[in-house]
Tab-separated table of C-alpha atoms and ligand atoms in Angstrom:
chain	number	residue	atom	x	y	z
A	1	MET	CA	113.603	101.790	49.267
A	2	ASN	CA	112.198	105.113	50.342
A	3	LYS	CA	108.671	104.378	51.907
A	4	ALA	CA	105.953	107.012	50.982
A	5	ILE	CA	102.317	107.320	50.560
A	6	GLU	CA	101.852	109.161	47.099
A	7	LEU	CA	98.425	110.682	46.041
A	8	LYS	CA	98.501	111.854	42.618
A	9	ASN	CA	95.825	114.071	41.084
A	10	ILE	CA	92.997	112.455	43.426
A	11	THR	CA	89.503	113.858	42.694
A	12	LYS	CA	86.710	112.361	44.749
A	13	ILE	CA	83.047	113.062	43.938
A	14	TYR	CA	80.273	111.849	46.340
A	15	ASN	CA	76.841	110.954	44.819
A	16	HIS	CA	77.901	112.433	41.493
A	17	ARG	CA	77.537	115.931	42.694
A	18	VAL	CA	79.745	116.622	45.793
A	19	THR	CA	83.536	117.225	44.825
A	20	ALA	CA	85.039	116.682	47.960
A	21	LEU	CA	88.581	116.616	46.488
A	22	ASP	CA	89.850	118.192	43.380
A	23	ASN	CA	93.014	116.997	41.758
A	24	VAL	CA	95.054	116.463	45.159
A	25	SER	CA	98.294	115.467	45.025
A	26	LEU	CA	100.541	114.907	48.262
A	27	THR	CA	103.426	112.614	49.109
A	28	VAL	CA	103.929	111.723	52.732
A	29	ASN	CA	107.701	109.955	53.451
A	30	SER	CA	108.964	108.071	56.017
A	31	GLY	CA	110.165	110.283	58.789
A	32	GLU	CA	108.007	113.103	57.660
A	33	PHE	CA	105.207	114.955	59.963
A	34	ILE	CA	102.695	116.315	57.254
A	35	VAL	CA	99.805	118.234	58.553
A	36	VAL	CA	96.662	119.259	56.555
A	37	MET	CA	94.504	122.090	57.979
A	38	GLY	CA	91.237	123.669	56.691
A	39	GLN	CA	87.704	124.488	57.217
A	40	SER	CA	84.915	122.235	57.924
A	41	GLY	CA	83.657	120.487	54.860
A	42	SER	CA	86.714	120.995	52.905
A	43	GLY	CA	87.731	117.404	52.422
A	44	LYS	CA	90.431	116.869	55.196
A	45	SER	CA	88.762	113.442	56.433
A	46	THR	CA	88.077	112.195	52.807
A	47	LEU	CA	91.861	112.747	51.851
A	48	LEU	CA	92.819	110.816	54.948
A	49	GLN	CA	90.376	107.923	54.196
A	50	ILE	CA	91.641	107.683	50.741
A	51	ALA	CA	95.390	107.743	51.699
A	52	GLY	CA	94.381	104.891	54.324
A	53	LEU	CA	92.697	102.903	51.843
A	54	LEU	CA	89.409	103.333	53.673
A	55	ASP	CA	87.794	104.878	50.737
A	56	LYS	CA	88.482	105.011	46.832
A	57	SER	CA	89.036	108.191	44.676
A	58	THR	CA	86.850	108.866	41.546
A	59	SER	CA	90.124	109.452	39.668
A	60	GLY	CA	93.786	109.514	40.516
A	61	THR	CA	96.680	107.189	41.836
A	62	VAL	CA	97.374	106.132	45.284
A	63	LEU	CA	100.784	104.535	45.855
A	64	ILE	CA	101.795	103.039	49.008
A	65	ASN	CA	105.480	102.054	49.190
A	66	GLY	CA	105.546	102.029	45.324
A	67	ARG	CA	102.486	99.622	44.779
A	68	ASP	CA	99.479	101.193	43.087
A	69	VAL	CA	96.668	100.234	45.094
A	70	SER	CA	94.031	100.179	42.569
A	71	LYS	CA	95.788	97.001	41.307
A	72	LEU	CA	95.260	95.278	44.423
A	73	ASP	CA	92.098	93.019	45.549
A	74	LYS	CA	90.305	93.393	48.770
A	75	ASN	CA	92.545	90.819	50.645
A	76	GLN	CA	95.642	92.530	49.258
A	77	LEU	CA	94.161	95.991	50.260
A	78	ALA	CA	93.354	94.589	53.752
A	79	GLU	CA	97.156	93.215	53.899
A	80	VAL	CA	98.596	96.887	53.173
A	81	ARG	CA	96.052	98.317	55.606
A	82	LYS	CA	97.052	96.164	58.313
A	83	ASN	CA	100.788	96.246	57.931
A	84	SER	CA	101.502	99.518	56.489
A	85	LEU	CA	98.947	101.878	58.168
A	86	GLY	CA	98.105	102.975	61.586
A	87	PHE	CA	94.901	105.012	62.558
A	88	VAL	CA	94.249	107.678	65.353
A	89	PHE	CA	90.660	109.147	65.438
A	90	GLN	CA	89.430	112.345	67.154
A	91	ALA	CA	87.001	110.107	69.238
A	92	PHE	CA	89.786	107.536	70.467
A	93	HIS	CA	87.411	104.527	69.486
A	94	LEU	CA	88.853	102.498	72.351
A	95	ASN	CA	86.716	99.257	73.409
A	96	SER	CA	85.395	100.401	76.939
A	97	HIS	CA	85.139	96.682	78.089
A	98	LEU	CA	88.718	96.018	77.504
A	99	ARG	CA	91.785	97.249	79.571
A	100	LEU	CA	94.188	99.213	78.302
A	101	TYR	CA	96.808	96.539	77.305
A	102	GLU	CA	93.617	94.430	75.691
A	103	ASN	CA	92.762	97.358	73.620
A	104	VAL	CA	96.439	97.653	72.362
A	105	MET	CA	96.398	93.987	71.552
A	106	VAL	CA	93.259	93.920	69.277
A	107	PRO	CA	94.911	94.708	65.992
A	108	MET	CA	97.548	92.080	66.895
A	109	LEU	CA	94.739	89.299	66.785
A	110	ILE	CA	94.424	89.529	63.029
A	111	ASN	CA	98.129	89.521	62.364
A	112	GLU	CA	99.723	86.113	61.917
A	113	LYS	CA	102.858	87.461	62.859
A	114	TYR	CA	101.872	86.944	66.720
A	115	LYS	CA	101.193	83.177	67.388
A	116	LYS	CA	100.743	83.220	71.172
A	117	LYS	CA	98.751	85.419	73.471
A	118	SER	CA	102.000	85.856	75.748
A	119	ASP	CA	103.743	87.481	72.584
A	120	MET	CA	100.975	90.066	72.115
A	121	GLN	CA	100.722	90.868	75.766
A	122	LYS	CA	104.558	91.579	75.766
A	123	LYS	CA	104.335	93.679	72.617
A	124	ALA	CA	101.343	95.319	74.085
A	125	MET	CA	103.372	96.305	77.127
A	126	GLU	CA	106.159	97.711	75.242
A	127	LEU	CA	103.960	100.002	73.332
A	128	ILE	CA	102.029	101.177	76.539
A	129	GLU	CA	105.364	102.031	78.056
A	130	LYS	CA	106.255	104.024	75.115
A	131	VAL	CA	103.294	106.330	75.575
A	132	GLY	CA	104.055	106.633	79.328
A	133	LEU	CA	101.045	104.547	80.617
A	134	THR	CA	102.627	101.702	82.431
A	135	HIS	CA	101.202	102.546	85.682
A	136	ARG	CA	97.672	102.324	84.192
A	137	VAL	CA	98.091	99.031	82.023
A	138	SER	CA	95.022	97.063	83.642
A	139	HIS	CA	92.748	100.030	83.832
A	140	TYR	CA	89.706	100.435	81.740
A	141	PRO	CA	89.317	103.635	79.370
A	142	SER	CA	86.621	105.199	81.340
A	143	GLU	CA	89.148	105.552	84.298
A	144	LEU	CA	91.859	107.494	82.034
A	145	SER	CA	91.626	111.086	81.129
A	146	GLY	CA	91.000	112.002	77.558
A	147	GLY	CA	94.730	112.634	76.786
A	148	GLU	CA	95.506	109.371	78.462
A	149	GLN	CA	93.020	107.390	76.355
A	150	GLN	CA	94.439	109.144	73.192
A	151	ARG	CA	97.864	107.859	74.166
A	152	VAL	CA	96.710	104.245	74.257
A	153	ALA	CA	94.911	104.782	70.788
A	154	ILE	CA	98.331	105.881	69.698
A	155	ALA	CA	99.840	102.717	71.131
A	156	ARG	CA	97.258	100.691	69.444
A	157	ALA	CA	97.985	102.211	66.109
A	158	LEU	CA	101.359	101.132	66.492
A	159	ALA	CA	100.596	97.478	67.366
A	160	ASN	CA	101.521	96.007	63.907
A	161	ASP	CA	104.524	98.439	63.527
A	162	PRO	CA	102.854	100.441	60.498
A	163	ASP	CA	104.996	102.525	58.231
A	164	PHE	CA	102.474	105.295	58.619
A	165	ILE	CA	100.057	106.947	61.064
A	166	LEU	CA	97.185	108.638	59.729
A	167	ALA	CA	95.347	110.787	62.556
A	168	ASP	CA	92.093	112.560	61.717
A	169	GLU	CA	91.795	115.664	64.493
A	170	PRO	CA	93.608	113.599	67.213
A	171	THR	CA	93.648	116.592	69.489
A	172	GLY	CA	89.938	117.459	68.845
A	173	ASN	CA	88.596	116.305	72.023
A	174	LEU	CA	91.599	117.562	74.326
A	175	ASP	CA	92.376	120.551	76.297
A	176	SER	CA	95.840	122.401	75.274
A	177	LYS	CA	98.061	120.584	77.736
A	178	ASN	CA	97.054	117.271	76.481
A	179	GLU	CA	97.220	118.179	72.958
A	180	LEU	CA	100.636	119.135	73.143
A	181	MET	CA	101.477	115.938	74.746
A	182	ILE	CA	99.911	113.971	71.933
A	183	PHE	CA	101.673	116.377	69.271
A	184	GLU	CA	105.069	115.300	71.150
A	185	GLU	CA	104.148	111.854	71.097
A	186	LEU	CA	103.499	111.982	67.305
A	187	LYS	CA	106.522	113.783	66.652
A	188	LYS	CA	108.435	111.285	68.348
A	189	LEU	CA	107.012	108.744	66.002
A	190	SER	CA	108.074	110.677	62.950
A	191	LYS	CA	111.506	111.079	64.310
A	192	SER	CA	111.833	107.197	64.659
A	193	GLY	CA	110.859	107.117	61.018
A	194	LYS	CA	107.306	106.754	60.511
A	195	GLY	CA	105.406	108.897	58.248
A	196	LEU	CA	102.757	110.962	59.651
A	197	LEU	CA	99.617	112.452	58.215
A	198	VAL	CA	97.609	114.475	60.652
A	199	VAL	CA	94.429	116.443	60.148
A	200	CYS	CA	94.177	119.365	62.533
A	201	HIS	CA	92.334	122.600	63.205
A	202	ASN	CA	94.639	124.208	65.635
A	203	ASP	CA	97.702	126.173	65.127
A	204	ALA	CA	99.491	124.746	67.934
A	205	VAL	CA	100.474	121.745	65.567
A	206	LEU	CA	102.624	124.140	63.304
A	207	ASP	CA	105.608	124.032	65.783
A	208	PHE	CA	105.823	119.960	65.163
A	209	ALA	CA	105.086	119.905	61.341
A	210	ASP	CA	107.495	119.377	58.669
A	211	LYS	CA	105.126	120.422	56.110
A	212	VAL	CA	101.632	122.313	56.263
A	213	TYR	CA	98.878	121.951	53.556
A	214	ILE	CA	95.613	123.844	53.553
A	215	MET	CA	92.555	122.307	52.234
A	216	LYS	CA	90.085	124.735	50.571
A	217	ASP	CA	86.859	123.441	49.100
A	218	GLY	CA	88.690	120.387	48.054
A	219	VAL	CA	91.957	121.943	46.654
A	220	LEU	CA	95.196	121.411	48.673
A	221	GLU	CA	97.730	124.274	48.714
A	222	GLU	CA	101.059	124.138	50.431
A	223	LYS	CA	100.863	126.926	53.292
A	224	ASN	CA	103.182	129.635	52.455
A	225	ASP	CA	105.905	130.361	55.027
A	226	GLU	CA	104.783	133.596	56.557
A	227	LYS	CA	108.344	134.580	57.422
A	228	GLN	CA	109.369	134.562	53.646
A	229	GLN	CA	106.188	136.597	52.594
A	230	SER	CA	107.302	139.571	54.779
B	301	LIG	N1	79.932	109.897	52.494
B	301	LIG	C1	79.519	111.037	51.742
B	301	LIG	N2	78.647	111.140	50.936
B	301	LIG	C2	78.482	112.492	50.507
B	301	LIG	N3	79.016	113.639	50.957
B	301	LIG	C3	79.944	113.510	51.753
B	301	LIG	C4	80.331	112.205	52.232
B	301	LIG	N4	81.498	112.360	53.189
B	301	LIG	C5	81.802	113.595	53.048
B	301	LIG	N5	81.124	114.244	52.127
B	301	LIG	C6	80.883	115.672	51.640
B	301	LIG	O1	82.150	115.983	51.281
B	301	LIG	C7	83.005	117.070	51.734
B	301	LIG	C8	84.111	116.869	52.512
B	301	LIG	O2	83.720	116.389	53.695
B	301	LIG	P1	85.109	116.131	54.836
B	301	LIG	O3	84.492	114.856	55.800
B	301	LIG	O4	86.284	115.464	54.028
B	301	LIG	O5	85.507	117.254	55.276
B	301	LIG	P2	86.471	117.756	56.426
B	301	LIG	O6	87.359	118.705	56.249
B	301	LIG	O7	86.949	116.463	57.288
B	301	LIG	O8	85.345	118.352	57.606
B	301	LIG	P3	85.164	118.535	59.353
B	301	LIG	O9	86.595	119.476	59.672
B	301	LIG	O10	84.052	118.994	59.609
B	301	LIG	O11	85.718	117.103	59.618
B	301	LIG	C9	81.642	117.776	52.681
B	301	LIG	O12	80.978	118.619	51.857
B	301	LIG	C10	80.791	116.662	52.939
B	301	LIG	O13	79.655	117.168	53.291
B	302	LIG	MG1	86.900	115.689	59.084
């Protein structure tokens, strides 16, 4: 089965008056790097939260790997979130009291797949190697650069081997060199078969994206290929 997040005719109205999303449809297939751009307040984070089952839409349907999530109870939703979705945020959200490998282990603590601490540690080491930080494994987040911290956050998002990674401005706090490094890391993940949904402000992401959408006042449009227009 093809794995996909499918949003169909999603509308989100906050407090009965703010229409943050207006009839948005979007599919993220496995192996795709999908980017959503758009101005501040246009609805990008709202879209990501609904796709990531962190919030509910006012109307419309969300399917994750073919399952209509409105039919799931709280526990089932948590299961889908845990097993299928990984999150990366602008502000990294690492635990400053935990070493790198411990940060990466956090999501494994609630996954019954991991029975032994040694298994978690082994997996955490593998993931840290994947993002090129083996030499820093016992350091604390405050001892790392912003780009390195975000790479740890990516490793942590991979802890439970999700089908999809949802990233909300993952490079918003980074300089352009670190930004490219993070995009390259994310691109590797999509090439390895994960579906990526990335919200970003910066045109630098365009070189990595398979498909780009623009959000305008809650309405999502596919970005036209400028080469075709001219
Ligand atoms: N919890 C909330 N309650 C009420 N209104 C909200 C809430 N969250 C967001 N909004 C409103 O919904 C709209 C979309 O917000 P959203 O956070 O999705 O925008 P965004 O595109 O992510 O912006 P930014 O680029 O600044 O992060 C905005 O008008 C915002 O004020
Ligand atoms: Mg936002």
